mmCIF file of C-alpha atoms in Angstrom:
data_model
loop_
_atom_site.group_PDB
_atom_site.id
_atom_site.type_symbol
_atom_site.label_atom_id
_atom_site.label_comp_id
_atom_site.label_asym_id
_atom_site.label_seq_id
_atom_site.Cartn_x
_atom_site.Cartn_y
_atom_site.Cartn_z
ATOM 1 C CA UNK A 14 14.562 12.472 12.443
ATOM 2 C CA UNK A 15 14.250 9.145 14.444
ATOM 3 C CA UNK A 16 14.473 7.043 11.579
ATOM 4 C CA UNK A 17 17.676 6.787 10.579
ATOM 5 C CA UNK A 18 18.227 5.308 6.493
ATOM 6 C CA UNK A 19 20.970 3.620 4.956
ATOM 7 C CA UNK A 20 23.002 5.765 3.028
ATOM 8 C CA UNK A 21 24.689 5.384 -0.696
ATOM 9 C CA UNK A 22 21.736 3.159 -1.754
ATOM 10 C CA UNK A 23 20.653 2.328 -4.810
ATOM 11 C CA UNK A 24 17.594 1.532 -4.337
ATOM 12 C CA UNK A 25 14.687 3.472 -2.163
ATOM 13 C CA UNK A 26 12.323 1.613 -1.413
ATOM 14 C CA UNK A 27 11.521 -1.887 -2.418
ATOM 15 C CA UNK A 28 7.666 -3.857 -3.158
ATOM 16 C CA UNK A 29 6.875 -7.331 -3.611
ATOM 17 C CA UNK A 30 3.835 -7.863 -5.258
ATOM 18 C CA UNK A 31 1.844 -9.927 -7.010
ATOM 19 C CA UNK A 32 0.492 -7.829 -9.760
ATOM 20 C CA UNK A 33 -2.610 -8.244 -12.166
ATOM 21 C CA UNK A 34 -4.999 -6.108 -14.083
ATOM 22 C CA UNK A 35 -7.879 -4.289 -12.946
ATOM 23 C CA UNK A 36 -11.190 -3.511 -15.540
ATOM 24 C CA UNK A 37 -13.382 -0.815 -14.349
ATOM 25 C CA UNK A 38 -16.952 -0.180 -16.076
ATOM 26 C CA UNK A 39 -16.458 3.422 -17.867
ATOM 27 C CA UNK A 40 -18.846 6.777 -16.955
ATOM 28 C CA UNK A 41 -18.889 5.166 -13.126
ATOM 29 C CA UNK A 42 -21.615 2.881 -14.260
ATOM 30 C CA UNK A 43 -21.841 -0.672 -11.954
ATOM 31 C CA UNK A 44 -20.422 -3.798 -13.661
ATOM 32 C CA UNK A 45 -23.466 -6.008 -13.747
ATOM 33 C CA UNK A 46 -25.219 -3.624 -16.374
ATOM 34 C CA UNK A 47 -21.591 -2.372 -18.340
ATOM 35 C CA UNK A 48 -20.573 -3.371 -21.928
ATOM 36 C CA UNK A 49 -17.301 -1.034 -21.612
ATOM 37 C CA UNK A 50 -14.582 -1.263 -19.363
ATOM 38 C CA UNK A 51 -10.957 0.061 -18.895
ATOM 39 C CA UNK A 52 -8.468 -2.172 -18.293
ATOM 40 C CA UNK A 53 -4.731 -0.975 -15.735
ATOM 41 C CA UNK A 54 -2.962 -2.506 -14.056
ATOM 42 C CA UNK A 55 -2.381 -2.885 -10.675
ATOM 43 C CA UNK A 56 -1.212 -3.804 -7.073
ATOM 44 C CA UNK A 57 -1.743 -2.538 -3.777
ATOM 45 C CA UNK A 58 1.946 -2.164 -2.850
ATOM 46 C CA UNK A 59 2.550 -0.823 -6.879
ATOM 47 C CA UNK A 60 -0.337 1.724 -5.895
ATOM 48 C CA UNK A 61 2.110 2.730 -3.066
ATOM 49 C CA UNK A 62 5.303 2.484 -4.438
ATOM 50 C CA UNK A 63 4.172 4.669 -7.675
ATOM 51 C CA UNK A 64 4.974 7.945 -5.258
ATOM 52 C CA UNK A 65 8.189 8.084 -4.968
ATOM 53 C CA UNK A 66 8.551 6.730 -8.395
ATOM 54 C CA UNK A 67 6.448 9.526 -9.943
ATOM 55 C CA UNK A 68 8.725 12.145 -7.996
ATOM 56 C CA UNK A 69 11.868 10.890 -9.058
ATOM 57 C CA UNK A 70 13.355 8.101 -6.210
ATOM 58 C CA UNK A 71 14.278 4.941 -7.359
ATOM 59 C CA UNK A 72 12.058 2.026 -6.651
ATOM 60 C CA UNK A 73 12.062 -2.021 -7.735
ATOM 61 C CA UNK A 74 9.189 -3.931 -7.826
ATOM 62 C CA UNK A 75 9.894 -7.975 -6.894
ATOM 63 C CA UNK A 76 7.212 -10.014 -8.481
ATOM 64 C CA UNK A 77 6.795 -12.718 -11.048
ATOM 65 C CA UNK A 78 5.273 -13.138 -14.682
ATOM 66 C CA UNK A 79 3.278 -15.549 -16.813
ATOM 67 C CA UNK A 80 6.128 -16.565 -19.574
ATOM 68 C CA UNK A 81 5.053 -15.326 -22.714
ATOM 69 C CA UNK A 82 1.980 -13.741 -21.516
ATOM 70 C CA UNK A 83 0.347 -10.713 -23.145
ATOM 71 C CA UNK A 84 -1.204 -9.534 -20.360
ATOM 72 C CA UNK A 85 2.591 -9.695 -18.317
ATOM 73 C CA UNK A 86 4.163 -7.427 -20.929
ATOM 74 C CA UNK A 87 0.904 -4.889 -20.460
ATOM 75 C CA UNK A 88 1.903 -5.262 -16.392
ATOM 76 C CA UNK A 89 5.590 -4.741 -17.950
ATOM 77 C CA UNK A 90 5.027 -1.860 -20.058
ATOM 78 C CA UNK A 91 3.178 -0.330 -17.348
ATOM 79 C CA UNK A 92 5.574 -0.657 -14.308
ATOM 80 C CA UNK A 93 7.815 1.012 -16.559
ATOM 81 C CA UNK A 94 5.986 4.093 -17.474
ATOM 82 C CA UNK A 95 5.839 4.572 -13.561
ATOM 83 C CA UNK A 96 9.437 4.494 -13.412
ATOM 84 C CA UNK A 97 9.754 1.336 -11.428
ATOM 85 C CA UNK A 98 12.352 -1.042 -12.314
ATOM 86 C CA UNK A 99 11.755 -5.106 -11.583
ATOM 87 C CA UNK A 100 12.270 -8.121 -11.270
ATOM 88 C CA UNK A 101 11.181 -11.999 -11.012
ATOM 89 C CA UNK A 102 11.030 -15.278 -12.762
ATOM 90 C CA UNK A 103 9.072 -15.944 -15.860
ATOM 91 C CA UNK A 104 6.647 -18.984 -14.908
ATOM 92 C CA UNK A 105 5.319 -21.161 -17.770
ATOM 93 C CA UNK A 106 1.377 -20.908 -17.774
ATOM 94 C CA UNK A 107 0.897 -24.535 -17.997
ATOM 95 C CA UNK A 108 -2.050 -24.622 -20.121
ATOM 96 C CA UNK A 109 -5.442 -22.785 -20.515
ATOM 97 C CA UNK A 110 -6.105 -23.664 -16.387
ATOM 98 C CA UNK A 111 -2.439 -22.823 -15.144
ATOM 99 C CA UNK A 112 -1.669 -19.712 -13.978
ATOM 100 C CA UNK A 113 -2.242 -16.466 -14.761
ATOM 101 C CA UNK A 114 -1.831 -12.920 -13.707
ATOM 102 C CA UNK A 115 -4.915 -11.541 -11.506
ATOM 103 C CA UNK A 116 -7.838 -9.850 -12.308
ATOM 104 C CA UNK A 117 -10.115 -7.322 -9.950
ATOM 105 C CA UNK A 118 -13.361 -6.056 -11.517
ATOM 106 C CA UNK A 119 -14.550 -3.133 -9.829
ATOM 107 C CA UNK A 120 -16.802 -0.075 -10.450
ATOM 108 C CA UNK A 121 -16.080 3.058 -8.908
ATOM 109 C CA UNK A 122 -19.791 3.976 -7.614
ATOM 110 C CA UNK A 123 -21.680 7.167 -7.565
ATOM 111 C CA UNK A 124 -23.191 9.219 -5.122
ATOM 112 C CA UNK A 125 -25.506 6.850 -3.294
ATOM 113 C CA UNK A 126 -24.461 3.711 -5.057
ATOM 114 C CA UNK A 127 -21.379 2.670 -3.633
ATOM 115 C CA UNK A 128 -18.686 1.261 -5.224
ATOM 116 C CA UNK A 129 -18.650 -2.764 -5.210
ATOM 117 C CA UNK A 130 -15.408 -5.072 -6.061
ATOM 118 C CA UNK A 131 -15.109 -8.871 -7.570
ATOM 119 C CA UNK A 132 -11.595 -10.148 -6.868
ATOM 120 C CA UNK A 133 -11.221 -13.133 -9.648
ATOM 121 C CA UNK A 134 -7.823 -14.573 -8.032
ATOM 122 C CA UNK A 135 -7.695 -18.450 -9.706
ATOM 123 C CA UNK A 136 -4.825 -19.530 -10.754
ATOM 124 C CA UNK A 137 -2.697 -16.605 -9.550
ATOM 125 C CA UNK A 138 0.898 -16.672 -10.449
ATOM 126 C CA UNK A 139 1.633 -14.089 -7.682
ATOM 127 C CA UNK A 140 0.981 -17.127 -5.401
ATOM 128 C CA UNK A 141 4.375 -18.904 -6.119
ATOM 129 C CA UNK A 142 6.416 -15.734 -4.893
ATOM 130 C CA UNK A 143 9.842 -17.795 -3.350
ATOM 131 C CA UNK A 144 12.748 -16.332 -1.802
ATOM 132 C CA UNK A 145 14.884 -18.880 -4.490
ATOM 133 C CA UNK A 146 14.121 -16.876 -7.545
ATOM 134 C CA UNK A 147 15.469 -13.850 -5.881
ATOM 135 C CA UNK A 148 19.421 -12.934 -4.797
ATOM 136 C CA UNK A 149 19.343 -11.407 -1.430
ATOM 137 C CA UNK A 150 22.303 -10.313 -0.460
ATOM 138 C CA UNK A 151 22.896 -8.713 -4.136
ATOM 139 C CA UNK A 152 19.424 -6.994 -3.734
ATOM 140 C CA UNK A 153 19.793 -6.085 -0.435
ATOM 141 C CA UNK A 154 23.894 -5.944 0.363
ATOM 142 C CA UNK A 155 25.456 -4.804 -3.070
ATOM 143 C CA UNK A 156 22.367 -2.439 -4.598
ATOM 144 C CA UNK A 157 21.104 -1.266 -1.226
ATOM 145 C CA UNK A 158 17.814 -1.061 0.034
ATOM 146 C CA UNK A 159 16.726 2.305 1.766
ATOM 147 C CA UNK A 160 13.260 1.163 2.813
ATOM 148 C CA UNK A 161 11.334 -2.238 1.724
ATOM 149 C CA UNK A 162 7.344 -1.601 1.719
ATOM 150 C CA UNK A 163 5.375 -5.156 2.796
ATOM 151 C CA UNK A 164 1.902 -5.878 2.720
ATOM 152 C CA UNK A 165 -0.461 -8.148 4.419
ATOM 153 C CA UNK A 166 -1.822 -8.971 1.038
ATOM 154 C CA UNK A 167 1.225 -10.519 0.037
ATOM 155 C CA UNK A 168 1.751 -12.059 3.542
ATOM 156 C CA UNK A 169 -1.347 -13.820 3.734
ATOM 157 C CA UNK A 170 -1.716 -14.757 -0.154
ATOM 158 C CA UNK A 171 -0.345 -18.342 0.048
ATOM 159 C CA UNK A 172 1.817 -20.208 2.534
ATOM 160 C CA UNK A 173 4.884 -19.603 -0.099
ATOM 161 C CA UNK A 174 4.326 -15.753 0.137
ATOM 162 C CA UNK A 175 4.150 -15.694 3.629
ATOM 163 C CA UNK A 176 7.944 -17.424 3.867
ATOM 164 C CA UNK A 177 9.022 -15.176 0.974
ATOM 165 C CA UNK A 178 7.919 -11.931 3.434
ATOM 166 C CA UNK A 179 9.284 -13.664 6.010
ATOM 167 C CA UNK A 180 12.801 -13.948 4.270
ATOM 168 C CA UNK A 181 12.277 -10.150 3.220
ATOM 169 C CA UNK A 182 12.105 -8.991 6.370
ATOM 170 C CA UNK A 183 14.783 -11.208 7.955
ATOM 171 C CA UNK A 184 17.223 -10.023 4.969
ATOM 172 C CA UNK A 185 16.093 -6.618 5.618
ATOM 173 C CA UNK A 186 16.971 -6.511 8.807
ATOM 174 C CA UNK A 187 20.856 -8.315 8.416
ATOM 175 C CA UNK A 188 21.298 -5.157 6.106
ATOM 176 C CA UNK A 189 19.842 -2.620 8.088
ATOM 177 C CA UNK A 190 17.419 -1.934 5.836
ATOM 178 C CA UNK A 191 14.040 -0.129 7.433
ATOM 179 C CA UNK A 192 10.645 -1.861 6.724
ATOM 180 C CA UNK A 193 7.248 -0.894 6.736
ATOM 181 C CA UNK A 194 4.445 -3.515 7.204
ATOM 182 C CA UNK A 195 0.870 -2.333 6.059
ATOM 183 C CA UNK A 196 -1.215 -5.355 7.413
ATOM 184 C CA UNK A 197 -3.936 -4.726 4.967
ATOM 185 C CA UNK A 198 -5.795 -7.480 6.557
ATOM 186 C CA UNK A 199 -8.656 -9.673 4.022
ATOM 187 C CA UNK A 200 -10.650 -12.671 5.804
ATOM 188 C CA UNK A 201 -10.962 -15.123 2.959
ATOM 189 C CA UNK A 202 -6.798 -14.862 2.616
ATOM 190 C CA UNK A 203 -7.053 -15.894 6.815
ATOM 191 C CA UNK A 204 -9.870 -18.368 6.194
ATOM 192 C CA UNK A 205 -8.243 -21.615 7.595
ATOM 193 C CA UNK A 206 -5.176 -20.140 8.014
ATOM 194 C CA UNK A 207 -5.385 -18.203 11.294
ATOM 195 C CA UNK A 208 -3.347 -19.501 13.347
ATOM 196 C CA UNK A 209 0.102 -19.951 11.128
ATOM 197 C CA UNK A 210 -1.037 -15.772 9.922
ATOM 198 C CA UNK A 211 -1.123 -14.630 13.135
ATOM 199 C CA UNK A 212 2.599 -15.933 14.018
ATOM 200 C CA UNK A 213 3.424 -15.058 10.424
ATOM 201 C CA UNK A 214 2.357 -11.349 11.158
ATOM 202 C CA UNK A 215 3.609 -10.912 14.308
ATOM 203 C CA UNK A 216 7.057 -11.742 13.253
ATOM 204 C CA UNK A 217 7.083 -9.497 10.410
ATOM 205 C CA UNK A 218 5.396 -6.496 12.868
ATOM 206 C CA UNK A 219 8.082 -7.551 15.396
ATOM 207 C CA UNK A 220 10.826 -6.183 13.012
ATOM 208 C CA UNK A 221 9.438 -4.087 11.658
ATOM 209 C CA UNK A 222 10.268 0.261 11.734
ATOM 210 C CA UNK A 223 6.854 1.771 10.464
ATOM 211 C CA UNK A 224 3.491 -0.030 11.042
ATOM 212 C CA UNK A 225 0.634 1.045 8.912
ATOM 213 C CA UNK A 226 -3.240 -0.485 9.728
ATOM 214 C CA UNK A 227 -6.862 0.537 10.344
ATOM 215 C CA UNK A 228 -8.612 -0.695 13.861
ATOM 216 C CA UNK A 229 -9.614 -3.993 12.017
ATOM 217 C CA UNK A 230 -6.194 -5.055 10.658
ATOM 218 C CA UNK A 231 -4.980 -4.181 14.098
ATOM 219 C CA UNK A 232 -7.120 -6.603 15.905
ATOM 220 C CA UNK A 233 -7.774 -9.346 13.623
ATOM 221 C CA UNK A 234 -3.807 -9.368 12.555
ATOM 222 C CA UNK A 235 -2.039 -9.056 15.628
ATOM 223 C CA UNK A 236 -4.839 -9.348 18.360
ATOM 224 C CA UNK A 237 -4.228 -6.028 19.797
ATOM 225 C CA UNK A 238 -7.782 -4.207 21.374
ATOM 226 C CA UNK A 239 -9.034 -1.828 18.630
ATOM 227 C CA UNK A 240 -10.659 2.108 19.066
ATOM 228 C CA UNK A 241 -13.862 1.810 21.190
ATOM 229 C CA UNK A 242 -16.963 2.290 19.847
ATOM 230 C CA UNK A 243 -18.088 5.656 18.846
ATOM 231 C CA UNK A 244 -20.593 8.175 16.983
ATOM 232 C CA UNK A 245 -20.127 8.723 13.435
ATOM 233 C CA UNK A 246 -18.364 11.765 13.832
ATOM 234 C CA UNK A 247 -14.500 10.850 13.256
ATOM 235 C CA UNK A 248 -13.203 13.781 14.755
ATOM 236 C CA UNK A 249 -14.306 12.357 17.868
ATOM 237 C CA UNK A 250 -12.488 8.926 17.518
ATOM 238 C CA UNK A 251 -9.600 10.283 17.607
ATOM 239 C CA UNK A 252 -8.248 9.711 21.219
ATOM 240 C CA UNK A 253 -9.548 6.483 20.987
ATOM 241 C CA UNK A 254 -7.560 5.527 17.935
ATOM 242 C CA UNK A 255 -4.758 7.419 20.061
ATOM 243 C CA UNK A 256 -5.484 4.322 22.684
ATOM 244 C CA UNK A 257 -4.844 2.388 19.978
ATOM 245 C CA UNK A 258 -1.980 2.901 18.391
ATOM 246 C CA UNK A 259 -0.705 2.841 22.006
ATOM 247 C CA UNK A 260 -1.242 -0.587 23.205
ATOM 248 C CA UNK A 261 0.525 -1.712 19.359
ATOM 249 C CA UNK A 262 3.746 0.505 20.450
ATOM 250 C CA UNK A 263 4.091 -1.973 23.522
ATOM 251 C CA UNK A 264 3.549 -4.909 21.592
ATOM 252 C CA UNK A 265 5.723 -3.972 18.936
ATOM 253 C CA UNK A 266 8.330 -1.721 20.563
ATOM 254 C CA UNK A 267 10.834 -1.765 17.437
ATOM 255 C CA UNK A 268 8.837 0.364 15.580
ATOM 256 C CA UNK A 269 9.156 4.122 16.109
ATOM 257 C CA UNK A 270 6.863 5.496 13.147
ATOM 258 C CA UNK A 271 2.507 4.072 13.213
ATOM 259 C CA UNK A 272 -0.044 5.454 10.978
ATOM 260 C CA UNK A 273 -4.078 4.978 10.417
ATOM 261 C CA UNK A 274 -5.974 6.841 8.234
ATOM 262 C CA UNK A 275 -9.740 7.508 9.055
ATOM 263 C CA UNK A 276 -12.526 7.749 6.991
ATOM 264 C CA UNK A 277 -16.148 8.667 6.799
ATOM 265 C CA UNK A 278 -18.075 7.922 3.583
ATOM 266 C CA UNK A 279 -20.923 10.489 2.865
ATOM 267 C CA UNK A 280 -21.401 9.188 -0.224
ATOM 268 C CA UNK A 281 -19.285 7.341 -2.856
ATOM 269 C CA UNK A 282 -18.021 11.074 -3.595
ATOM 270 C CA UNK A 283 -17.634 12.667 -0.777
ATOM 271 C CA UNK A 284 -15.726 11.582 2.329
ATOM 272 C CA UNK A 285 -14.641 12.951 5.137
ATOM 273 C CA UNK A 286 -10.565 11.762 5.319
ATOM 274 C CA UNK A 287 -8.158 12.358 7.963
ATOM 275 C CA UNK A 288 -5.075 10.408 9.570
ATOM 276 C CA UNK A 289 -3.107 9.719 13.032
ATOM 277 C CA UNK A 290 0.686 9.113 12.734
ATOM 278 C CA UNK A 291 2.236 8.353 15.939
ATOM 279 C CA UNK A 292 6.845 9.132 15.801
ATOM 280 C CA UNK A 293 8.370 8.232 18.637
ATOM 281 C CA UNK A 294 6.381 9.783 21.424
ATOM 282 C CA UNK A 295 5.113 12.322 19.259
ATOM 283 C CA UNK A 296 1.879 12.699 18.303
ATOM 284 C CA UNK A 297 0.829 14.259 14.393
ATOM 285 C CA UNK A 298 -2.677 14.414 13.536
ATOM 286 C CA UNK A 299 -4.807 15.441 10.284
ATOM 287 C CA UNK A 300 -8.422 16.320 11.672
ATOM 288 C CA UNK A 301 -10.855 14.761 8.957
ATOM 289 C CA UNK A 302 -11.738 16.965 6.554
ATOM 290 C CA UNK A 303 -14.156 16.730 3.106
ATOM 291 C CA UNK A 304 -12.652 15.436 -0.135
ATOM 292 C CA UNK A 305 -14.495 14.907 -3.225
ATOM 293 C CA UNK A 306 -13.595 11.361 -4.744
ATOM 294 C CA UNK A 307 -13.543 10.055 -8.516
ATOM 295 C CA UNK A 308 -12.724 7.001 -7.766
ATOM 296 C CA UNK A 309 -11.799 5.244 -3.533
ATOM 297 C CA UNK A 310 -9.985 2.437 -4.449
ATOM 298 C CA UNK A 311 -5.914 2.910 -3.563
ATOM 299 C CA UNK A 312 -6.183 6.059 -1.433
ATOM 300 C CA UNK A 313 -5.098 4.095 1.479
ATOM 301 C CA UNK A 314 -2.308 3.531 -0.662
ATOM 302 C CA UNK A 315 -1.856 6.479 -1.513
ATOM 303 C CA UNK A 316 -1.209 7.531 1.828
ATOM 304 C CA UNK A 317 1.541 4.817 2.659
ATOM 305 C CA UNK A 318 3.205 5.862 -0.586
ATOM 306 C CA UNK A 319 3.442 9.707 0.110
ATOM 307 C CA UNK A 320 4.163 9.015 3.820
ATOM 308 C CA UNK A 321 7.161 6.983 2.766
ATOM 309 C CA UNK A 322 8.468 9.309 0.460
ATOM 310 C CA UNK A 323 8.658 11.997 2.929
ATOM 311 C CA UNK A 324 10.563 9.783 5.040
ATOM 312 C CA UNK A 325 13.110 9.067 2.141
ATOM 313 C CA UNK A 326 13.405 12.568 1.357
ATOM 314 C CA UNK A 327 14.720 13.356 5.154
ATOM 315 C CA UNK A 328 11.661 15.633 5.955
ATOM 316 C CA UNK A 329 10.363 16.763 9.685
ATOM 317 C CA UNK A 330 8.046 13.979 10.686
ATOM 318 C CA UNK A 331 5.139 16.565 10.929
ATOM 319 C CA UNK A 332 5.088 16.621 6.738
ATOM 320 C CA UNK A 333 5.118 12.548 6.739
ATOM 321 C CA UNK A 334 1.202 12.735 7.539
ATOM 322 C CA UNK A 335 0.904 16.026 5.671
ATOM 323 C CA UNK A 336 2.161 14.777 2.619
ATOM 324 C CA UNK A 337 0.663 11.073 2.998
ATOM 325 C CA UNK A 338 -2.811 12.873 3.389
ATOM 326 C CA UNK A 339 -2.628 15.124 0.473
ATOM 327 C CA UNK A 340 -1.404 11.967 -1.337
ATOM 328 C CA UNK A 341 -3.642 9.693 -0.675
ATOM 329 C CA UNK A 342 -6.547 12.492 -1.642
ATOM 330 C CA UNK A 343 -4.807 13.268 -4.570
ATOM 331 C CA UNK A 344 -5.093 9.025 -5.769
ATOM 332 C CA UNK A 345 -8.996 9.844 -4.946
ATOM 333 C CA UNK A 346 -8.949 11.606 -8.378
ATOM 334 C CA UNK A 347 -7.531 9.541 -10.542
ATOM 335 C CA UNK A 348 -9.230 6.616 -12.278
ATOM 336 C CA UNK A 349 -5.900 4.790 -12.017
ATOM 337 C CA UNK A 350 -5.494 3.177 -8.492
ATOM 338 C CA UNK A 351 -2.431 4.974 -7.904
ATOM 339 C CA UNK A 352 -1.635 8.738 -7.522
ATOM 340 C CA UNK A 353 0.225 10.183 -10.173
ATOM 341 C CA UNK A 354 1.743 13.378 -8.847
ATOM 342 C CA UNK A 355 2.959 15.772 -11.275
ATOM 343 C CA UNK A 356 5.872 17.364 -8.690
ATOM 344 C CA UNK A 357 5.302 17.362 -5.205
ATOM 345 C CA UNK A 358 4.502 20.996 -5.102
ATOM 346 C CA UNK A 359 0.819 19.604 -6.811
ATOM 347 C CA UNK A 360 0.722 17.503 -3.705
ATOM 348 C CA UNK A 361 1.206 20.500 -1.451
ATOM 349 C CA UNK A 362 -1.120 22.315 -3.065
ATOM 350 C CA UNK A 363 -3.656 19.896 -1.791
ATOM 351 C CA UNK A 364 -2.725 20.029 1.675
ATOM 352 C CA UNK A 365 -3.365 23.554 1.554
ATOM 353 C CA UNK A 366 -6.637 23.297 -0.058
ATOM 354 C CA UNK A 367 -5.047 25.861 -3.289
ATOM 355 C CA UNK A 368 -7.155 24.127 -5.801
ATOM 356 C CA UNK A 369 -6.950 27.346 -8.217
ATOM 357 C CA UNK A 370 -5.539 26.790 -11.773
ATOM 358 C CA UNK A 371 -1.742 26.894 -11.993
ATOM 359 C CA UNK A 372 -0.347 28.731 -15.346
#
C-alpha cells in the first residue's frame, strides 16, 4: 500500500464539522405542498465519517454546540448512536437572533421531479469553528490521528473556518497524520471571497495525501482544466476525467491517492453511478452502472466514507473504489444522509450486485 498510516492510534479518522438538522417532507412528496416532515441530523463530513463508525473504527467529530440548546443534544444524541465520539465548545445563543445550529430542508424527489434543496444557514454556530477551543497537540500528538477527513464546506464557510482547516492541516502534517481534502466546492460560500479561497484551498490541497472532487470543484477550487466536453454517455468520459485527474497530480504532487465519482441522473431514481480513483500511477476504475435511489443526497459521501475506511483497514487499493462505490450506493437507500452499513459483508454484497435475501 502507498499510503503509509500512523500506527498505535487512537483515533481513525477525524471530521470537523459544523453540524445541523435536516427536515425532509415524508412519502417523497416536495416541500412547498408538505405538512409532514422528518427531522436528522446531519453533516456532510458526519455523512462520511458514519462508515467507519458503523463498522467498528474509532472516529471524533470536532464541532461546536448552541449551550443549552435542544436541538444540540438531538445532534448529541445522534452522533452518538453512530458511534462517533466529539468534541467542541458550548457557545451561548445570545438571544432569539444569535446563533443556532443549521437547518437544510430538502425533499428527496421522484421519478421525473427531481429532488430540490433550501439551505437556511443564518446565524450558524458552525461559523465560529477556532483552532483556540481545540488542543492540538493532545488531539493530534497524545490520542493519535490515523487520517483527518476535511471538507470544502467547512473551508469556505467563514473566514474563521478557513484558518481553523488551515491549522488542521498544518497540525496534521507536524504529526504525520494523512489528510484527505474533499473540495466540495458551493458558489454562494466563494461569493466575494475568491481570491483569499483559492489560496486557502490550494494550501490545504498542497498537503494534502488523498484528494477527492468532481470536474467543477476541480476547476473552480484550484483552477486546474476540467474533463472536456462530452455526450451523455459517462462511460465515455472516462479518459477525459483520466486527463483530469492528471494535470491535479502535477499540481498537487503530495498526494498519491485522487478520486471522482460520476454520475448520470435518469431520473430522481435511477442513476447511472460509477467512479475513477487514481493510486500512485495506478489507475482503478468502476464503469457506471444503474442504481435505484431512495433518496441522492450524501452518496458522494458515502463514497469518501467507504473509500477511507478501506484505506484504514490496510486493504489493496483496487477495493478502496470497490468498497467506496458500493458505499456510496448503499447511502442511496437510506432516508438518512448517511449509509448505515450493517457489516461490511452487506456492502460487498452490493458490489457484487447479490441483492437476494440473507437468512
Amino acid at each position: 500500500m502507498t499510503l503509509k498510516l500512523r500506527e498505535n492510534c487512537a483515533i481513525s479518522l477525524l471530521v470537523p464539522t459544523s453540524m445541523g438538522v435536516r427536515i425532509t417532507p415524508v412519502d417523497g412528496q416536495p416541500v412547498h405542498c408538505s405538512t409532514m416532515y422528518h427531522m436528522q441530523a446531519t453533516s456532510a463530513e458526519t455523512n462520511v465519517a458514519s462508515i467507519p463508525a458503523y463498522l467498528g473504527l474509532p472516529v471524533k467529530v470536532l464541532t461546536t454546540f448552541v449551550k443549552g440548546s435542544p436541538i444540540a443534544r438531538f445532534i448529541k444524541d445522534n452522533l452518538a448512536s453512530r458511534h462517533m465520539s466529539y468534541e467542541g465548545p458550548e457557545v451561548e445563543q445570545g438571544g432569539p437572533w444569535g446563533y443556532r445550529h443549521q437547518f437544510n430542508i430538502a425533499d428527496s424527489g421522484f421519478g421525473s421531479r427531481g429532488p430540490r434543496v433550501h439551505n437556511d444557514r443564518a446565524g450558524e454556530v458552525g461559523r465560529t469553528l477556532n483552532v483556540k477551543d481545540f488542543d492540538l497537540d493532545r488531539i493530534f500528538g497524545k490520542e493519535g490521528v490515523q487520517i483527518i477527513h476535511l471538507s470544502g464546506l467547512i473551508g469556505a464557510l467563514s473566514p474563521e473556518t478557513s484558518k481553523f482547516c488551515l491549522e488542521l492541516a498544518r497540525a496534521a502534517k507536524r504529526y504525520d497524520t494523512r489528510i484527505s481534502f474533499d473540495l466540495n466546492y458551493r458558489a454562494s460560500f466563494w461569493k466575494g471571497r475568491e481570491q483569499e479561497l483559492r489560496g486557502v484551498f490550494s494550501e490545504i490541497a498542497a498537503a494534502a495525501d488523498i484528494l477527492v472532487g468532481n470536474e467543477e470543484d476541480f476547476q473552480l477550487c484550484l483552477g486546474i482544466e476540467g474533463p472536456e466536453a462530452g455526450g451523455k454517455d459517462l462511460a465515455n468520459k472516462i479518459e477525459s476525467f483520466k486527463a483530469m485527474i492528471e494535470r491535479v497530480k502535477r499540481a498537487y504532487p503530495n498526494a498519491s491517492v485522487f478520486a471522482t465519482t460520476l454520475r448520470e441522473v435518469l431520473n430522481a431514481n435511477l442513476h447511472l453511478w460509477g467512479a475513477i480513483m487514481a493510486e500512485g500511477d495506478r489507475w482503478h476504475v468502476v464503469e457506471p452502472r444503474e442504481i435505484t435511489v431512495l433518496d441522492r443526497i450524501g452518496g458522494g459521501d458515502g463514497f469518501v466514507g467507504g473509500m477511507l475506511h478501506a484505506i484504514l483497514r490496510g486493504w489493496e487499493p483496487e477495493k478502496w473504489v470497490q468498497f467506496g462505490w458500493a458505499c456510496g450506493a448503499l447511502a442511496t437507500t437510506m432516508l438518512t444522509d448517511y449509509a448505515q452499513p450493517a457489516d461490511e459483508d452487506q456492502v460487498w454484497s452490493i458490489w457484487k450486485g447479490n441483492a437476494r435475501v440473507q437468512r
